[in-house]
mmCIF file of C-alpha atoms in Angstrom:
data_model
loop_
_atom_site.group_PDB
_atom_site.id
_atom_site.type_symbol
_atom_site.label_atom_id
_atom_site.label_comp_id
_atom_site.label_asym_id
_atom_site.label_seq_id
_atom_site.Cartn_x
_atom_site.Cartn_y
_atom_site.Cartn_z
ATOM 1 C CA MET A 17 0.000 0.000 0.000
ATOM 2 C CA LEU A 18 2.850 2.382 0.807
ATOM 3 C CA GLY A 19 4.220 1.896 -2.707
ATOM 4 C CA ILE A 20 1.004 3.216 -4.222
ATOM 5 C CA VAL A 21 1.028 6.284 -1.951
ATOM 6 C CA ALA A 22 4.641 7.005 -2.955
ATOM 7 C CA ASP A 23 3.768 6.528 -6.643
ATOM 8 C CA VAL A 24 0.861 8.994 -6.383
ATOM 9 C CA LYS A 25 3.138 11.501 -4.610
ATOM 10 C CA ALA A 26 5.737 11.046 -7.372
ATOM 11 C CA ALA A 27 3.093 11.860 -9.987
ATOM 12 C CA LEU A 28 2.010 14.958 -8.068
ATOM 13 C CA LYS A 29 5.649 16.083 -7.780
ATOM 14 C CA ASN A 30 6.612 15.467 -11.423
ATOM 15 C CA ASP A 31 3.471 16.319 -13.393
ATOM 16 C CA PRO A 32 2.340 19.944 -13.340
ATOM 17 C CA ALA A 33 -1.038 18.820 -14.751
ATOM 18 C CA ALA A 34 -1.754 16.604 -11.715
ATOM 19 C CA ARG A 35 -4.408 18.334 -9.635
ATOM 20 C CA ASN A 36 -4.865 15.992 -6.677
ATOM 21 C CA GLY A 37 -3.983 12.538 -5.406
ATOM 22 C CA PHE A 38 -7.429 11.045 -5.937
ATOM 23 C CA GLU A 39 -7.446 12.046 -9.603
ATOM 24 C CA VAL A 40 -3.931 10.621 -10.063
ATOM 25 C CA TRP A 41 -4.867 7.347 -8.341
ATOM 26 C CA LEU A 42 -8.024 7.038 -10.418
ATOM 27 C CA THR A 43 -6.858 8.114 -13.885
ATOM 28 C CA TYR A 44 -3.084 7.846 -14.364
ATOM 29 C CA GLN A 45 -2.159 4.758 -16.378
ATOM 30 C CA GLY A 46 1.418 4.801 -15.055
ATOM 31 C CA VAL A 47 0.115 4.575 -11.485
ATOM 32 C CA HIS A 48 -2.269 1.774 -12.541
ATOM 33 C CA ALA A 49 0.597 -0.120 -14.199
ATOM 34 C CA LEU A 50 2.785 0.154 -11.102
ATOM 35 C CA ARG A 51 -0.067 -0.907 -8.813
ATOM 36 C CA ASN A 52 -0.731 -3.912 -11.051
ATOM 37 C CA HIS A 53 2.998 -4.702 -11.192
ATOM 38 C CA ARG A 54 3.277 -4.774 -7.414
ATOM 39 C CA VAL A 55 0.526 -7.428 -7.265
ATOM 40 C CA ALA A 56 2.088 -9.477 -10.088
ATOM 41 C CA ASN A 57 5.545 -9.163 -8.493
ATOM 42 C CA PHE A 58 4.199 -10.475 -5.176
ATOM 43 C CA PHE A 59 2.879 -13.615 -6.862
ATOM 44 C CA TYR A 60 6.113 -13.989 -8.852
ATOM 45 C CA ARG A 61 8.196 -13.854 -5.656
ATOM 46 C CA ILE A 62 6.091 -16.569 -3.984
ATOM 47 C CA LYS A 63 6.640 -18.795 -7.051
ATOM 48 C CA LEU A 64 3.137 -18.462 -8.543
ATOM 49 C CA LYS A 65 4.714 -17.392 -11.827
ATOM 50 C CA LEU A 66 1.841 -18.311 -14.135
ATOM 51 C CA LEU A 67 -0.603 -16.251 -12.063
ATOM 52 C CA ALA A 68 1.927 -13.413 -12.023
ATOM 53 C CA ARG A 69 2.189 -13.498 -15.831
ATOM 54 C CA ILE A 70 -1.605 -13.526 -16.200
ATOM 55 C CA ILE A 71 -1.896 -10.474 -13.933
ATOM 56 C CA SER A 72 0.935 -8.782 -15.821
ATOM 57 C CA ASN A 73 -0.759 -9.420 -19.192
ATOM 58 C CA PHE A 74 -4.052 -8.067 -17.869
ATOM 59 C CA GLY A 75 -2.239 -4.912 -16.794
ATOM 60 C CA ARG A 76 -0.559 -4.566 -20.194
ATOM 61 C CA HIS A 77 -3.905 -4.722 -21.995
ATOM 62 C CA PHE A 78 -5.457 -2.266 -19.548
ATOM 63 C CA THR A 79 -2.646 0.334 -19.524
ATOM 64 C CA GLY A 80 -0.505 -0.210 -22.640
ATOM 65 C CA ILE A 81 2.516 -0.563 -20.334
ATOM 66 C CA GLU A 82 4.330 -3.904 -20.257
ATOM 67 C CA ILE A 83 6.224 -4.704 -17.059
ATOM 68 C CA HIS A 84 7.619 -8.191 -16.486
ATOM 69 C CA PRO A 85 6.465 -9.420 -13.059
ATOM 70 C CA ALA A 86 10.072 -10.156 -12.010
ATOM 71 C CA ALA A 87 11.257 -6.561 -12.567
ATOM 72 C CA LYS A 88 12.319 -4.776 -9.382
ATOM 73 C CA ILE A 89 10.718 -1.340 -9.132
ATOM 74 C CA ALA A 90 11.075 0.867 -6.058
ATOM 75 C CA LYS A 91 8.225 2.944 -4.735
ATOM 76 C CA GLY A 92 8.051 6.544 -5.888
ATOM 77 C CA VAL A 93 8.644 5.875 -9.589
ATOM 78 C CA PHE A 94 6.609 7.923 -12.090
ATOM 79 C CA ILE A 95 5.631 6.657 -15.541
ATOM 80 C CA ASP A 96 4.152 9.630 -17.441
ATOM 81 C CA HIS A 97 1.983 9.100 -20.533
ATOM 82 C CA GLY A 98 3.202 5.514 -20.365
ATOM 83 C CA ALA A 99 1.804 4.008 -23.567
ATOM 84 C CA GLY A 100 4.375 1.694 -25.121
ATOM 85 C CA VAL A 101 6.684 1.466 -22.098
ATOM 86 C CA VAL A 102 8.374 -1.952 -21.825
ATOM 87 C CA ILE A 103 10.300 -2.997 -18.706
ATOM 88 C CA GLY A 104 12.172 -6.304 -18.972
ATOM 89 C CA GLU A 105 12.484 -9.182 -16.525
ATOM 90 C CA THR A 106 15.786 -8.343 -14.829
ATOM 91 C CA SER A 107 15.339 -4.553 -14.830
ATOM 92 C CA VAL A 108 15.925 -2.683 -11.586
ATOM 93 C CA ILE A 109 14.443 0.794 -11.138
ATOM 94 C CA GLU A 110 15.254 2.815 -8.029
ATOM 95 C CA GLU A 111 13.099 5.491 -6.367
ATOM 96 C CA GLY A 112 12.484 8.879 -7.919
ATOM 97 C CA VAL A 113 12.926 7.705 -11.520
ATOM 98 C CA VAL A 114 10.725 9.341 -14.177
ATOM 99 C CA ILE A 115 9.943 7.394 -17.361
ATOM 100 C CA TYR A 116 8.078 8.844 -20.355
ATOM 101 C CA GLN A 117 6.100 7.115 -23.125
ATOM 102 C CA GLY A 118 7.643 4.597 -25.460
ATOM 103 C CA VAL A 119 10.677 3.824 -23.292
ATOM 104 C CA THR A 120 12.163 0.327 -23.469
ATOM 105 C CA LEU A 121 14.323 -1.169 -20.742
ATOM 106 C CA GLY A 122 15.212 -4.264 -22.693
ATOM 107 C CA GLY A 123 17.765 -6.930 -23.432
ATOM 108 C CA LYS A 124 20.069 -7.196 -26.415
ATOM 109 C CA GLY A 125 18.633 -10.488 -27.657
ATOM 110 C CA ASP A 126 21.140 -12.855 -26.027
ATOM 111 C CA PHE A 127 18.853 -15.853 -25.670
ATOM 112 C CA THR A 128 21.626 -17.961 -24.096
ATOM 113 C CA ALA A 129 21.688 -15.692 -21.024
ATOM 114 C CA LYS A 130 18.705 -17.324 -19.287
ATOM 115 C CA GLY A 131 18.884 -16.702 -15.555
ATOM 116 C CA LYS A 132 21.462 -13.899 -15.917
ATOM 117 C CA LYS A 133 20.992 -10.131 -15.552
ATOM 118 C CA ARG A 134 20.146 -8.931 -19.072
ATOM 119 C CA HIS A 135 18.254 -5.682 -18.530
ATOM 120 C CA PRO A 136 19.204 -2.198 -17.272
ATOM 121 C CA THR A 137 19.489 -0.832 -13.765
ATOM 122 C CA VAL A 138 18.221 2.737 -13.440
ATOM 123 C CA LYS A 139 19.529 4.566 -10.368
ATOM 124 C CA LYS A 140 17.758 7.135 -8.187
ATOM 125 C CA ASN A 141 16.213 10.244 -9.727
ATOM 126 C CA ALA A 142 17.160 9.478 -13.334
ATOM 127 C CA VAL A 143 14.864 10.773 -16.086
ATOM 128 C CA ILE A 144 14.293 8.778 -19.277
ATOM 129 C CA TYR A 145 12.565 10.779 -21.999
ATOM 130 C CA ALA A 146 10.126 9.557 -24.660
ATOM 131 C CA GLY A 147 11.149 6.763 -26.979
ATOM 132 C CA ALA A 148 14.531 6.051 -25.395
ATOM 133 C CA LYS A 149 15.804 2.481 -25.661
ATOM 134 C CA ILE A 150 18.149 1.283 -22.921
ATOM 135 C CA LEU A 151 19.434 -2.158 -23.814
ATOM 136 C CA GLY A 152 21.411 -4.768 -21.937
ATOM 137 C CA ASP A 153 22.862 -5.157 -18.465
ATOM 138 C CA ILE A 154 23.963 -1.547 -18.089
ATOM 139 C CA THR A 155 23.497 1.111 -15.423
ATOM 140 C CA VAL A 156 21.949 4.553 -15.811
ATOM 141 C CA GLY A 157 23.493 6.600 -12.998
ATOM 142 C CA GLU A 158 21.845 8.711 -10.319
ATOM 143 C CA ASN A 159 20.316 11.979 -11.572
ATOM 144 C CA ALA A 160 21.171 11.031 -15.172
ATOM 145 C CA ILE A 161 19.075 12.259 -18.086
ATOM 146 C CA VAL A 162 18.484 10.082 -21.155
ATOM 147 C CA GLY A 163 17.280 12.188 -24.075
ATOM 148 C CA ALA A 164 14.265 11.378 -26.233
ATOM 149 C CA SER A 165 14.804 8.552 -28.739
ATOM 150 C CA ALA A 166 18.336 7.851 -27.482
ATOM 151 C CA VAL A 167 19.635 4.305 -27.830
ATOM 152 C CA VAL A 168 21.749 3.561 -24.755
ATOM 153 C CA LEU A 169 24.149 0.608 -25.033
ATOM 154 C CA ASN A 170 26.743 1.593 -22.388
ATOM 155 C CA ASP A 171 26.665 2.729 -18.768
ATOM 156 C CA VAL A 172 25.599 6.322 -18.133
ATOM 157 C CA PRO A 173 27.550 8.145 -15.387
ATOM 158 C CA ASP A 174 25.852 9.893 -12.462
ATOM 159 C CA ASN A 175 24.596 13.423 -13.316
ATOM 160 C CA ALA A 176 25.207 12.908 -17.057
ATOM 161 C CA THR A 177 22.976 13.788 -19.990
ATOM 162 C CA VAL A 178 23.102 11.374 -22.937
ATOM 163 C CA VAL A 179 21.529 11.750 -26.379
ATOM 164 C CA GLY A 180 21.742 10.177 -29.818
ATOM 165 C CA VAL A 181 21.985 6.841 -31.583
ATOM 166 C CA PRO A 182 24.067 5.375 -30.109
ATOM 167 C CA ALA A 183 23.801 7.579 -27.026
ATOM 168 C CA LYS A 184 26.789 9.713 -26.098
ATOM 169 C CA VAL A 185 27.406 11.876 -23.046
ATOM 170 C CA ILE A 186 26.941 15.542 -23.919
ATOM 171 C CA LYS A 187 27.149 16.964 -20.422
ATOM 172 C CA ILE A 188 28.003 15.944 -16.875
ATOM 173 C CA ARG A 189 26.597 18.266 -14.239
ATOM 174 C CA LYS A 190 28.692 18.902 -11.137
ATOM 175 C CA GLY A 191 25.959 17.504 -8.924
ATOM 176 C CA PRO A 192 22.266 16.733 -8.883
ATOM 177 C CA CYS A 193 19.978 19.539 -9.910
ATOM 178 C CA GLU A 194 16.253 20.093 -10.030
ATOM 179 C CA ARG A 195 14.885 18.468 -13.178
ATOM 180 C CA LEU A 196 12.532 21.355 -13.854
ATOM 181 C CA LEU A 197 15.322 23.940 -14.083
ATOM 182 C CA ALA A 198 16.965 24.785 -17.379
ATOM 183 C CA GLU A 199 20.279 22.987 -17.918
ATOM 184 C CA GLU A 200 22.187 26.282 -17.669
ATOM 185 C CA GLN A 201 20.835 26.851 -14.157
ATOM 186 C CA CYS A 202 21.983 23.443 -12.920
ATOM 187 C CA GLU A 203 25.710 24.102 -12.798
#
C-alpha cells in the first residue's frame, strides 16, 4: 500500500497537470501499471509465476505498459503518458525515476543468457525521456538524463545527460539539480 502512496506523490511532484492525489490514483495509467505490477511481483516472488504473468498481461492490456512481473521497481517511480513502455524481466528501477512514453528497458537479444541479468538498472532520480531504448545489463546513474529517442548501449555516469543513436554523453553536471530547471541553471 505504501508503494502506491509514494507513486501517487511522485506523480504529483513530477506532473504539473496533476491536480490531486485522488485524480492521479483514479486516472493515471502509469500509477495503474505500477499498482498492477506490485501485485504481479508479489505472486512472482512466492513462485506463482503463471498467475503473475496472467496479472501482468491483464495490466498490459489495460494500460498499454508492459512490465515483467520479475522486474524490481522501487516505490516513488513515475511513468508519465506511459503508452508503449516496456520494462524487462531483470530490470531494476530505483526510487524517484521518471519514465516517459515509449521507453524500453530491454535486453540485447542474447537468448543464451537465461537466468542472468540482461536488462538495465536505473539509479535514483534518473529521467528517461520519450522513446529512449536502454538495452542490456547496463546502469543509468543517479540523476542522469536520457534524451528522447536515445539508444543507450553503455553505462551512463551519475549526473550525465546522454543523447543520440548510439547515445553519447553531452554533459556531466557537477551535482544533482532540479529536473525542472533549465540545464544552464543546474551548474
